[in-house]
Short mmCIF file of C-alpha atoms in Angstrom, two decimals:
data_model
loop_
_atom_site.label_atom_id
_atom_site.label_comp_id
_atom_site.label_asym_id
_atom_site.label_seq_id
_atom_site.Cartn_x
_atom_site.Cartn_y
_atom_site.Cartn_z
CA MET O 498 8.81 -2.81 -40.13
CA VAL O 499 5.60 -3.74 -38.26
CA MET O 500 4.32 -0.11 -38.25
CA GLN O 501 4.90 0.24 -42.03
CA SER O 502 2.95 -2.99 -42.75
CA ASN O 503 -0.06 -1.79 -40.74
CA LEU O 504 -0.33 1.77 -42.21
CA PRO O 505 -2.03 0.75 -45.53
CA ASP O 506 -4.75 -1.18 -43.74
CA TYR O 507 -5.40 1.73 -41.40
CA SER O 508 -5.65 4.23 -44.23
CA LEU O 509 -7.98 1.90 -46.13
CA ASN O 510 -10.29 1.61 -43.12
CA ALA O 511 -10.33 5.37 -42.68
CA ALA O 512 -11.23 5.92 -46.34
CA TYR O 513 -13.99 3.31 -46.13
CA LEU O 514 -15.46 4.95 -43.03
CA SER O 515 -15.34 8.33 -44.73
CA ARG O 516 -17.28 7.07 -47.73
CA LEU O 517 -19.76 5.30 -45.44
CA ASP O 518 -20.39 8.52 -43.56
CA LYS O 519 -21.08 10.35 -46.83
CA VAL O 520 -23.53 7.66 -47.94
CA LEU O 521 -25.36 7.71 -44.65
CA ALA O 522 -25.22 11.48 -44.35
CA LYS O 523 -28.46 11.75 -46.27
CA GLY O 524 -30.37 10.05 -43.47
CA LYS O 525 -28.53 10.32 -40.21
CA PRO O 526 -30.35 9.75 -36.97
CA GLY O 527 -31.46 12.93 -35.39
CA GLN O 528 -32.38 14.68 -38.64
CA PRO O 529 -35.99 15.81 -39.02
CA GLY O 530 -38.32 13.03 -40.24
CA TYR O 531 -35.59 10.34 -40.34
CA LEU O 532 -37.21 7.92 -37.89
CA LEU O 533 -40.68 8.36 -39.41
CA LYS O 534 -39.42 7.72 -42.94
CA ARG O 535 -37.58 4.64 -41.80
CA ILE O 536 -40.61 3.26 -39.97
CA VAL O 537 -42.81 3.83 -43.04
CA ARG O 538 -40.26 2.16 -45.31
CA TYR O 539 -39.87 -0.94 -43.11
CA THR O 540 -43.62 -1.16 -42.54
CA GLY O 541 -44.26 -1.19 -46.30
CA VAL O 542 -41.69 -3.92 -46.90
CA CYS O 543 -43.15 -5.96 -44.05
CA LEU O 544 -46.69 -5.64 -45.40
CA ILE O 545 -45.58 -6.66 -48.88
CA TRP O 546 -43.88 -9.82 -47.58
CA ILE O 547 -46.83 -10.69 -45.34
CA ALA O 548 -49.17 -10.33 -48.31
CA LEU O 549 -46.92 -12.54 -50.44
CA ILE O 550 -47.02 -15.21 -47.71
CA TRP O 551 -50.60 -15.17 -46.48
CA VAL O 552 -52.53 -14.42 -49.68
CA PRO O 553 -51.60 -17.79 -51.31
CA ILE O 554 -52.22 -19.60 -48.02
CA ALA O 555 -55.64 -18.01 -47.63
CA GLY O 556 -56.46 -18.80 -51.25
CA TYR O 557 -55.46 -22.43 -50.73
CA LEU O 558 -57.54 -22.76 -47.55
CA VAL O 559 -60.58 -21.19 -49.25
CA SER O 560 -60.44 -22.85 -52.67
CA ALA O 561 -58.93 -26.30 -51.98
CA PRO O 562 -61.63 -28.97 -51.51
CA PRO O 563 -61.72 -30.78 -48.15
CA LYS O 564 -60.26 -34.28 -47.90
CA PHE O 565 -61.90 -36.80 -45.56
CA THR O 566 -60.35 -40.16 -44.63
CA SER O 567 -62.40 -43.23 -43.64
CA HIS O 568 -60.74 -46.00 -41.60
CA MET O 569 -61.52 -49.68 -41.18
CA SER O 570 -59.64 -52.70 -39.77
CA LEU O 571 -59.55 -56.41 -40.61
CA ILE O 572 -58.16 -59.22 -38.47
CA LEU O 573 -56.93 -62.74 -39.20
CA PRO O 574 -57.57 -65.17 -36.30
CA GLY O 575 -54.34 -66.89 -35.25
CA ALA O 576 -55.71 -70.29 -34.12
CA GLY O 577 -56.29 -73.35 -36.32
CA VAL O 578 -59.32 -75.63 -36.27
CA SER O 579 -59.25 -79.42 -36.65
CA ALA O 580 -61.86 -82.19 -36.64
CA SER O 581 -61.49 -85.97 -36.95
CA VAL O 582 -64.16 -88.68 -37.35
CA ASN O 583 -63.17 -92.34 -36.97
CA MET O 584 -65.74 -94.85 -38.29
CA GLU O 585 -64.99 -98.45 -37.33
CA GLY O 586 -64.80 -100.73 -40.32
CA ILE O 587 -65.00 -97.81 -42.74
CA GLY O 588 -62.16 -95.41 -42.19
CA GLN O 589 -61.19 -92.09 -40.75
CA ALA O 590 -61.94 -88.58 -41.98
CA SER O 591 -59.96 -85.62 -40.78
CA SER O 592 -60.41 -81.94 -41.45
CA TYR O 593 -57.79 -79.46 -40.37
CA ALA O 594 -57.65 -75.74 -41.02
CA SER O 595 -54.15 -74.65 -40.13
CA SER O 596 -53.38 -71.34 -38.49
CA ALA O 597 -52.90 -68.44 -40.85
CA PHE O 598 -49.45 -67.85 -39.32
CA ALA O 599 -48.28 -71.48 -39.13
CA ASN O 600 -46.03 -71.10 -42.19
CA ASN O 601 -43.24 -68.53 -41.85
CA SER O 602 -42.55 -68.48 -45.60
CA VAL O 603 -46.04 -67.21 -46.51
CA SER O 604 -47.64 -64.15 -44.90
CA PRO O 605 -51.45 -64.08 -45.30
CA THR O 606 -51.55 -60.42 -44.30
CA GLN O 607 -49.19 -59.52 -47.15
CA THR O 608 -51.29 -61.64 -49.53
CA TYR O 609 -54.48 -59.86 -48.51
CA LYS O 610 -52.73 -56.48 -48.68
CA ARG O 611 -51.81 -57.12 -52.33
CA LEU O 612 -55.33 -58.31 -53.04
CA ILE O 613 -56.96 -55.21 -51.48
CA ARG O 614 -54.79 -52.93 -53.62
CA ALA O 615 -55.27 -55.03 -56.77
CA ASP O 616 -56.87 -53.51 -59.87
CA ARG O 617 -59.64 -56.11 -59.90
CA ILE O 618 -60.76 -54.93 -56.44
CA LEU O 619 -60.72 -51.29 -57.51
CA ASP O 620 -62.63 -52.13 -60.70
CA ALA O 621 -65.32 -53.97 -58.74
CA ALA O 622 -65.55 -51.16 -56.17
CA ALA O 623 -65.85 -48.51 -58.92
CA LEU O 624 -68.58 -50.56 -60.59
CA SER O 625 -70.55 -50.84 -57.33
CA LEU O 626 -70.19 -47.07 -56.75
CA GLN O 627 -71.18 -46.36 -60.39
CA THR O 628 -68.17 -44.13 -60.87
CA ASP O 629 -65.20 -44.03 -63.16
CA ARG O 630 -62.20 -46.11 -62.13
CA ALA O 631 -59.88 -43.12 -62.61
CA TYR O 632 -61.65 -41.15 -59.83
CA LEU O 633 -61.27 -43.93 -57.27
CA PRO O 634 -57.97 -43.63 -55.34
CA ARG O 635 -56.00 -46.70 -54.39
CA PRO O 636 -56.57 -47.59 -50.70
CA LYS O 637 -53.77 -47.17 -48.17
CA VAL O 638 -53.15 -50.49 -46.40
CA THR O 639 -51.07 -50.69 -43.20
CA LEU O 640 -49.99 -53.93 -41.49
CA VAL O 641 -49.32 -54.06 -37.75
CA ASP O 642 -46.19 -56.08 -36.91
CA GLN O 643 -46.58 -59.25 -34.82
CA THR O 644 -50.37 -59.17 -35.23
CA GLY O 645 -52.99 -60.17 -37.76
CA LEU O 646 -54.40 -56.65 -38.09
CA ILE O 647 -54.89 -54.90 -41.45
CA HIS O 648 -55.75 -51.18 -41.41
CA ILE O 649 -57.34 -49.69 -44.56
CA GLU O 650 -57.82 -46.00 -45.35
CA MET O 651 -59.85 -44.42 -48.18
CA THR O 652 -60.24 -40.71 -48.93
CA GLY O 653 -63.15 -38.71 -50.31
CA VAL O 654 -64.42 -35.18 -50.79
CA THR O 655 -67.25 -35.75 -48.30
CA PRO O 656 -67.47 -37.99 -45.23
CA MET O 657 -70.18 -40.12 -46.87
CA GLU O 658 -68.11 -40.54 -50.02
CA ALA O 659 -65.05 -41.68 -48.06
CA ARG O 660 -67.09 -44.20 -46.07
CA ASP O 661 -68.90 -45.49 -49.17
CA ARG O 662 -65.60 -45.98 -50.98
CA ASN O 663 -64.18 -47.91 -48.04
CA GLN O 664 -67.33 -50.04 -47.84
CA ALA O 665 -67.14 -50.74 -51.57
CA ILE O 666 -63.51 -51.85 -51.22
CA LEU O 667 -64.48 -54.12 -48.31
CA THR O 668 -67.39 -55.69 -50.22
CA ALA O 669 -65.30 -56.26 -53.33
CA PHE O 670 -62.49 -57.77 -51.27
CA PHE O 671 -64.74 -60.33 -49.54
CA ALA O 672 -66.40 -61.21 -52.85
CA GLU O 673 -63.01 -61.80 -54.47
CA VAL O 674 -61.77 -63.93 -51.53
CA GLU O 675 -64.94 -66.03 -51.73
CA ALA O 676 -64.45 -66.50 -55.45
CA LEU O 677 -60.84 -67.61 -54.92
CA ARG O 678 -61.91 -70.10 -52.24
CA THR O 679 -64.60 -71.56 -54.51
CA ASP O 680 -62.12 -71.99 -57.35
CA ASP O 681 -59.64 -73.65 -54.97
CA LEU O 682 -62.28 -76.14 -53.74
CA GLU O 683 -63.23 -77.04 -57.31
CA GLU O 684 -59.63 -77.72 -58.26
CA ARG O 685 -59.10 -79.94 -55.20
CA GLU O 686 -62.34 -81.83 -55.82
CA GLU O 687 -61.30 -82.69 -59.37
CA GLY O 688 -58.03 -84.17 -58.07
CA ALA O 689 -59.87 -86.13 -55.37
CA VAL O 690 -62.19 -87.79 -57.90
CA VAL O 691 -59.23 -89.18 -59.84
CA ALA O 692 -57.62 -90.54 -56.65
CA ILE O 693 -60.90 -92.19 -55.54
CA GLU O 694 -61.14 -94.09 -58.85
CA GLU O 695 -57.62 -95.44 -58.33
CA TYR O 696 -58.41 -96.51 -54.75
CA ARG O 697 -61.55 -98.32 -55.90
CA ASP O 698 -59.63 -100.35 -58.48
CA SER O 699 -57.06 -101.29 -55.79
CA VAL O 700 -59.83 -102.54 -53.44
CA LEU O 701 -61.37 -104.74 -56.14
CA ALA O 702 -58.00 -106.28 -57.10
CA THR O 703 -57.11 -107.08 -53.46
CA ARG O 704 -60.51 -108.66 -52.84
CA GLU O 705 -60.10 -110.96 -55.84
CA ALA O 706 -56.65 -112.07 -54.57
CA VAL O 707 -58.11 -112.95 -51.10
CA ASN O 708 -60.90 -115.02 -52.61
CA SER O 709 -58.45 -116.89 -54.86
CA LEU O 710 -56.11 -117.78 -51.94
CA GLN O 711 -59.01 -119.00 -49.78
CA THR O 712 -60.18 -121.25 -52.60
CA GLU O 713 -56.71 -122.73 -53.26
CA THR O 714 -55.59 -123.43 -49.64
CA GLY O 715 -58.91 -124.05 -47.91
CA PHE O 716 -57.57 -122.12 -44.92
CA ILE O 717 -60.56 -120.01 -44.03
CA SER O 718 -60.47 -119.51 -40.24
CA ARG O 719 -57.57 -117.79 -38.49
CA ASP O 720 -58.85 -118.11 -34.91
CA GLN O 721 -56.57 -120.93 -33.81
CA PHE O 722 -53.53 -119.42 -35.45
CA THR O 723 -54.41 -116.02 -33.98
CA ARG O 724 -54.71 -117.48 -30.45
CA GLN O 725 -51.34 -119.16 -30.69
CA VAL O 726 -49.75 -116.02 -32.02
CA ALA O 727 -51.37 -114.02 -29.20
CA GLU O 728 -50.08 -116.46 -26.58
CA ASN O 729 -46.58 -116.25 -28.00
CA ASP O 730 -46.85 -112.47 -28.10
CA ASN O 731 -47.85 -112.49 -24.44
CA ARG O 732 -44.84 -114.65 -23.73
CA LEU O 733 -42.69 -112.07 -25.51
CA ALA O 734 -44.23 -109.35 -23.36
CA ASP O 735 -43.35 -111.39 -20.26
CA ILE O 736 -39.79 -111.74 -21.54
CA VAL O 737 -39.54 -108.00 -22.08
CA ALA O 738 -40.87 -107.28 -18.60
CA LEU O 739 -38.56 -109.89 -17.10
CA ARG O 740 -35.64 -108.44 -19.01
CA GLY O 741 -36.35 -105.02 -17.56
CA GLU O 742 -36.53 -106.46 -14.04
CA LEU O 743 -33.32 -108.38 -14.66
CA GLN O 744 -31.54 -105.26 -15.87
CA GLU O 745 -32.75 -103.34 -12.84
CA LYS O 746 -31.56 -106.08 -10.49
CA ALA O 747 -28.20 -106.33 -12.27
CA ALA O 748 -27.77 -102.55 -12.07
CA TYR O 749 -28.49 -102.59 -8.34
CA VAL O 750 -26.00 -105.41 -7.77
CA GLY O 751 -23.44 -103.54 -9.85
CA ARG O 752 -23.88 -100.37 -7.78
CA LEU O 753 -23.42 -102.38 -4.57
CA GLN O 754 -20.26 -103.94 -5.97
CA MET O 755 -18.91 -100.49 -6.87
CA ALA O 756 -19.77 -99.12 -3.43
CA LEU O 757 -18.14 -102.04 -1.61
CA SER O 758 -15.45 -102.69 -4.24
CA LEU O 759 -16.22 -106.38 -3.71
CA THR O 760 -17.67 -109.13 -5.88
CA PRO O 761 -20.50 -111.27 -4.48
CA LEU O 762 -17.98 -114.10 -3.84
CA GLN O 763 -15.68 -111.71 -2.01
CA ALA O 764 -18.66 -110.38 -0.05
CA ALA O 765 -19.48 -113.91 1.11
CA ARG O 766 -15.94 -114.29 2.40
CA ALA O 767 -16.12 -110.90 4.06
CA LEU O 768 -19.21 -112.00 6.03
CA ASP O 769 -17.08 -114.76 7.53
CA LEU O 770 -14.66 -112.04 8.66
CA TYR O 771 -17.36 -110.08 10.46
CA SER O 772 -18.46 -113.18 12.38
CA ASP O 773 -14.91 -113.97 13.64
CA GLN O 774 -14.48 -113.03 17.33
CA GLU O 775 -10.70 -112.78 17.14
CA TYR O 776 -10.94 -110.25 14.30
CA LEU O 777 -13.57 -108.24 16.14
CA ALA O 778 -11.29 -108.12 19.21
CA LEU O 779 -8.46 -106.79 17.02
CA VAL O 780 -10.85 -104.19 15.59
CA ALA O 781 -11.83 -103.08 19.11
CA ASP O 782 -8.15 -102.80 20.07
CA LEU O 783 -7.53 -100.77 16.89
CA SER O 784 -10.31 -98.38 17.87
CA GLU O 785 -8.63 -97.79 21.25
CA LYS O 786 -5.29 -97.16 19.54
CA VAL O 787 -6.94 -94.66 17.23
CA ALA O 788 -8.34 -92.77 20.20
CA LEU O 789 -4.95 -92.70 21.94
CA ARG O 790 -3.21 -91.54 18.78
CA ASN O 791 -5.68 -88.71 18.24
CA ALA O 792 -5.28 -87.59 21.86
CA ALA O 793 -1.48 -87.62 21.53
CA ARG O 794 -1.64 -85.61 18.32
CA ALA O 795 -3.77 -83.03 20.05
CA GLN O 796 -1.40 -82.66 23.05
CA TYR O 797 2.15 -83.28 21.77
CA GLY O 798 4.36 -82.39 18.85
CA ALA O 799 5.34 -84.67 16.01
CA ARG O 800 8.63 -85.83 17.68
CA HIS O 801 7.34 -86.19 21.22
CA PRO O 802 8.02 -89.68 22.62
CA THR O 803 4.45 -90.16 23.81
CA ARG O 804 3.03 -89.29 20.38
CA GLU O 805 5.58 -91.48 18.59
CA LYS O 806 4.68 -94.35 20.89
CA ALA O 807 0.96 -93.86 20.13
CA GLU O 808 1.65 -93.76 16.38
CA VAL O 809 3.65 -97.02 16.54
CA ALA O 810 0.92 -98.72 18.59
CA TYR O 811 -1.74 -97.63 16.04
CA ASP O 812 0.31 -98.91 13.08
CA ARG O 813 0.85 -102.28 14.75
CA ALA O 814 -2.84 -102.64 15.62
CA LYS O 815 -3.88 -101.71 12.10
CA MET O 816 -1.39 -104.18 10.59
CA ALA O 817 -2.69 -106.89 12.91
CA THR O 818 -6.32 -106.35 11.76
CA VAL O 819 -5.29 -106.41 8.09
CA GLU O 820 -3.25 -109.62 8.52
CA ALA O 821 -6.16 -111.23 10.34
CA ALA O 822 -8.54 -110.22 7.52
CA ILE O 823 -6.20 -111.69 4.89
CA LYS O 824 -5.86 -114.91 6.86
CA ILE O 825 -9.61 -115.37 7.40
CA THR O 826 -10.98 -114.31 3.97
CA GLY O 827 -8.07 -115.02 1.67
CA LEU O 828 -8.63 -111.62 0.01
CA PRO O 829 -5.79 -109.47 -1.33
CA ARG O 830 -4.29 -106.89 0.99
CA ALA O 831 -5.94 -103.94 -0.86
CA LEU O 832 -9.40 -105.46 -0.40
CA ALA O 833 -8.70 -106.57 3.15
CA LYS O 834 -7.90 -102.97 4.14
CA LYS O 835 -11.38 -101.94 3.00
CA LEU O 836 -12.94 -104.31 5.52
CA ASN O 837 -11.64 -102.30 8.46
CA VAL O 838 -14.76 -101.89 10.60
CA SER O 839 -13.25 -99.22 12.85
CA GLN O 840 -12.52 -96.98 9.87
CA PHE O 841 -15.43 -97.60 7.52
CA GLY O 842 -18.17 -98.78 9.87
CA ASP O 843 -20.08 -102.05 9.96
CA ARG O 844 -20.76 -103.31 6.42
CA THR O 845 -22.48 -106.53 7.38
CA SER O 846 -25.93 -105.37 6.17
CA LEU O 847 -24.54 -104.15 2.82
CA LEU O 848 -22.69 -107.41 2.23
CA ALA O 849 -25.79 -109.44 3.07
CA ASP O 850 -27.87 -107.22 0.74
CA LEU O 851 -25.35 -107.81 -2.07
CA LEU O 852 -25.51 -111.59 -1.63
CA ARG O 853 -29.33 -111.62 -1.50
CA HIS O 854 -29.81 -109.52 -4.64
CA GLU O 855 -27.15 -111.48 -6.50
CA ALA O 856 -29.09 -114.65 -5.78
CA GLU O 857 -32.30 -113.01 -7.03
CA ARG O 858 -30.51 -111.82 -10.16
CA ALA O 859 -29.25 -115.30 -10.92
CA GLY O 860 -32.79 -116.69 -10.55
CA LEU O 861 -34.24 -114.03 -12.88
CA GLU O 862 -31.53 -114.72 -15.43
CA ALA O 863 -32.33 -118.43 -15.47
CA GLN O 864 -36.07 -117.69 -15.82
CA HIS O 865 -35.42 -115.25 -18.65
CA GLN O 866 -33.29 -117.77 -20.56
CA GLU O 867 -35.99 -120.43 -20.29
CA LEU O 868 -38.80 -118.12 -21.44
CA ASP O 869 -36.69 -116.87 -24.32
CA ARG O 870 -35.94 -120.41 -25.44
CA ARG O 871 -39.62 -121.36 -25.39
CA TYR O 872 -40.59 -118.20 -27.25
CA LEU O 873 -38.07 -118.79 -30.06
CA GLN O 874 -39.11 -122.42 -30.37
CA GLU O 875 -42.82 -121.56 -30.59
CA LYS O 876 -42.16 -118.73 -33.04
CA GLN O 877 -40.27 -121.05 -35.39
CA ARG O 878 -43.09 -123.61 -35.25
CA LEU O 879 -45.73 -121.00 -36.05
CA GLU O 880 -43.73 -119.64 -38.99
CA MET O 881 -43.33 -123.11 -40.49
CA ALA O 882 -46.91 -124.31 -39.87
CA ALA O 883 -48.89 -121.22 -40.82
CA MET O 884 -47.48 -120.07 -44.15
CA ALA O 885 -50.86 -120.12 -45.78
CA ALA O 886 -52.45 -118.33 -42.83
CA ALA O 887 -49.75 -115.66 -42.98
CA GLN O 888 -50.36 -115.12 -46.69
CA LEU O 889 -54.09 -114.91 -46.13
CA GLU O 890 -53.60 -112.52 -43.25
CA ASP O 891 -51.39 -110.29 -45.39
CA LEU O 892 -53.93 -110.21 -48.17
CA GLN O 893 -56.78 -109.50 -45.80
CA ARG O 894 -54.75 -106.74 -44.19
CA ASP O 895 -54.03 -105.27 -47.60
CA PHE O 896 -57.73 -105.46 -48.37
CA GLN O 897 -58.63 -103.70 -45.12
CA VAL O 898 -56.01 -101.03 -45.73
CA ALA O 899 -57.20 -100.49 -49.29
CA GLU O 900 -60.81 -100.35 -48.16
CA ALA O 901 -59.95 -97.92 -45.34
CA ILE O 902 -58.00 -95.70 -47.74
CA PHE O 903 -60.89 -95.78 -50.19
CA ALA O 904 -63.43 -94.85 -47.52
CA SER O 905 -61.13 -92.20 -46.07
CA ALA O 906 -60.60 -90.69 -49.49
CA ILE O 907 -64.36 -90.36 -49.95
CA ALA O 908 -64.76 -88.91 -46.46
CA ARG O 909 -61.91 -86.45 -47.02
CA ALA O 910 -63.40 -85.41 -50.34
CA GLN O 911 -66.64 -84.60 -48.60
CA SER O 912 -65.08 -82.99 -45.51
CA SER O 913 -62.73 -80.86 -47.62
CA LYS O 914 -65.77 -79.01 -48.89
CA THR O 915 -66.18 -77.55 -45.41
CA ASP O 916 -62.49 -76.67 -45.12
CA VAL O 917 -62.87 -73.43 -47.04
CA PHE O 918 -60.07 -71.64 -45.18
CA ALA O 919 -57.23 -74.03 -46.11
CA SER O 920 -55.70 -71.86 -48.85
CA TYR O 921 -57.22 -68.49 -47.99
CA PRO O 922 -57.41 -67.99 -44.18
CA LEU O 923 -60.40 -66.62 -42.36
CA VAL O 924 -60.54 -62.83 -42.22
CA GLN O 925 -63.00 -60.82 -40.14
CA VAL O 926 -64.00 -57.17 -39.90
CA LEU O 927 -62.63 -55.75 -36.68
CA GLU O 928 -63.67 -52.14 -37.35
CA ASN O 929 -66.35 -51.12 -39.87
CA PRO O 930 -65.68 -48.23 -42.26
CA SER O 931 -65.78 -45.08 -40.18
CA LEU O 932 -67.58 -41.82 -40.98
CA PRO O 933 -64.91 -39.08 -40.74
CA GLU O 934 -65.96 -35.96 -38.88
CA ASP O 935 -63.31 -33.44 -39.92
CA GLY O 936 -61.38 -33.67 -43.14
CA GLY O 937 -59.51 -30.37 -43.24
CA SER O 938 -58.23 -29.68 -39.75
CA GLN O 939 -54.91 -31.39 -40.26
CA ARG O 940 -54.39 -29.72 -43.64
CA ASN O 941 -55.32 -26.28 -42.23
CA THR O 942 -52.95 -26.76 -39.31
CA ARG O 943 -50.02 -27.50 -41.59
CA ALA O 944 -50.77 -24.44 -43.76
CA LEU O 945 -51.05 -22.14 -40.73
CA LEU O 946 -47.80 -23.44 -39.26
CA ALA O 947 -46.04 -22.81 -42.57
CA GLY O 948 -47.38 -19.23 -42.71
CA ILE O 949 -46.37 -18.50 -39.14
CA GLY O 950 -42.86 -19.82 -39.78
CA ALA O 951 -42.45 -17.69 -42.93
CA THR O 952 -43.75 -14.60 -41.13
CA PHE O 953 -41.25 -15.13 -38.33
CA LEU O 954 -38.40 -15.26 -40.86
CA VAL O 955 -39.59 -11.98 -42.42
CA PHE O 956 -39.62 -10.25 -39.03
CA LEU O 957 -36.16 -11.64 -38.30
CA ALA O 958 -34.79 -10.30 -41.62
CA LEU O 959 -36.33 -6.84 -41.07
CA SER O 960 -34.90 -6.74 -37.54
CA LEU O 961 -31.43 -7.42 -38.89
CA GLY O 962 -31.92 -4.68 -41.50
CA TRP O 963 -33.00 -2.19 -38.84
CA LEU O 964 -29.86 -2.84 -36.84
CA ARG O 965 -27.44 -3.14 -39.78
CA GLN O 966 -25.66 0.22 -39.22
CA SER O 967 -24.83 -0.60 -35.63
CA ILE O 968 -23.67 -4.06 -36.61
CA ILE O 969 -21.45 -2.70 -39.44
CA ARG O 970 -19.87 -0.04 -37.21
CA TRP O 971 -19.24 -2.57 -34.49
CA ALA O 972 -17.59 -4.97 -36.98
CA LEU O 973 -15.38 -2.23 -38.47
CA GLY O 974 -14.41 -0.97 -35.07
CA LEU O 975 -13.41 -4.48 -34.03
CA ARG O 976 -11.34 -4.78 -37.20
CA ASP O 977 -9.55 -1.47 -36.56
CA GLY O 978 -8.67 -2.57 -33.08
CA HIS O 979 -7.04 -5.72 -34.41
CA SER O 980 -5.15 -3.82 -37.14
CA HIS O 981 -3.61 -1.32 -34.62
CA VAL O 982 -2.45 -4.15 -32.49
#
């Protein structure tokens, strides 16, 4: 069954090879003139393809006009500039030019990029070059990330034309920016004039109210009232300082109480304990028992009679010191255990420090209460006795504020004229328009690379055609081998 299925394929391959031999019989290798004819034929095809590739390229390189590109760069400084003038009795004038990159929602480089490529800039540049707007290409603007750099490119047929076009764009751009700044200053000045008129009316009205109150009450001088207020304010400052010292002292006493776990009263009783000779003798005995117990623990096991005897002696000595502490101080057992000198060390200095600072705290608290009482009493008297002075002071303060605002508004209106970079940031020329030296090298390189690549493909195709018979015979032979298997 397998042999019958393979016979048709084999006969088909044999017939195909027979026909192929007849077709190729006209020009078999080894016949006279075969190789020469084949070389001539392939050479002709190769020359035709090379002509089709290189003739258009040569025509393009010869006839196409050169293209020169002029470069220039602008930069926006990143730092802001501020100035402030304070005139006593008149007011304060401030001028602040914020950084161009202070606001993340507005990008000045993007704004200037749109302006450089705007039609109004191109129209002005074409007018300065005395050329038609249609012949002036739109500049290529590139922004450098994380910087204030703006790169501008303009093309031309000659190096001078490219540079002149770039210079015309630069001149038109700066002229337009200056015009926008002038218009912005005029708009702001008109708004400032209206505000200054309102401030002037407010100053006149406040001054009339001050004069009327002085005439009605007869309270002209505020020196005495001011001195009393200043004295009471100084007293308040003393209270604040004393309060801070009191809080510091109370905090220190509190930390001592937490460290000792004793109140000042309990600390006083504990000092009596540390001066009792009987208690100190019990503490010394307890220290000896501790030493014996530690030695027994190091030498004997837990159930050894000597160690058990040492443990019992230590417990009895410790109980005796605690009972003595309770008897002398009257403190609870939990607090009395904390007074064990042999275990926690001598706390006499800490207890004395607690008592001393507690006494100081109590004195500061009494002083603070007295000063606070005097301050509140004097404050109430001043409020009741100086109603007219308070009203006059308020009116005079309103007059001073209104006058200061009025003077500041005038000063700001004048200083804003110098703040020309508020809306349109400062831009400087980092690199002047360049004079290009070679305008066609890059274009010629691309054309030559394209021609070389096409020529390589032609040679590759002709090589495959030259070897096609060998490739076909090899493929058919491989197929026959598979079919016989």
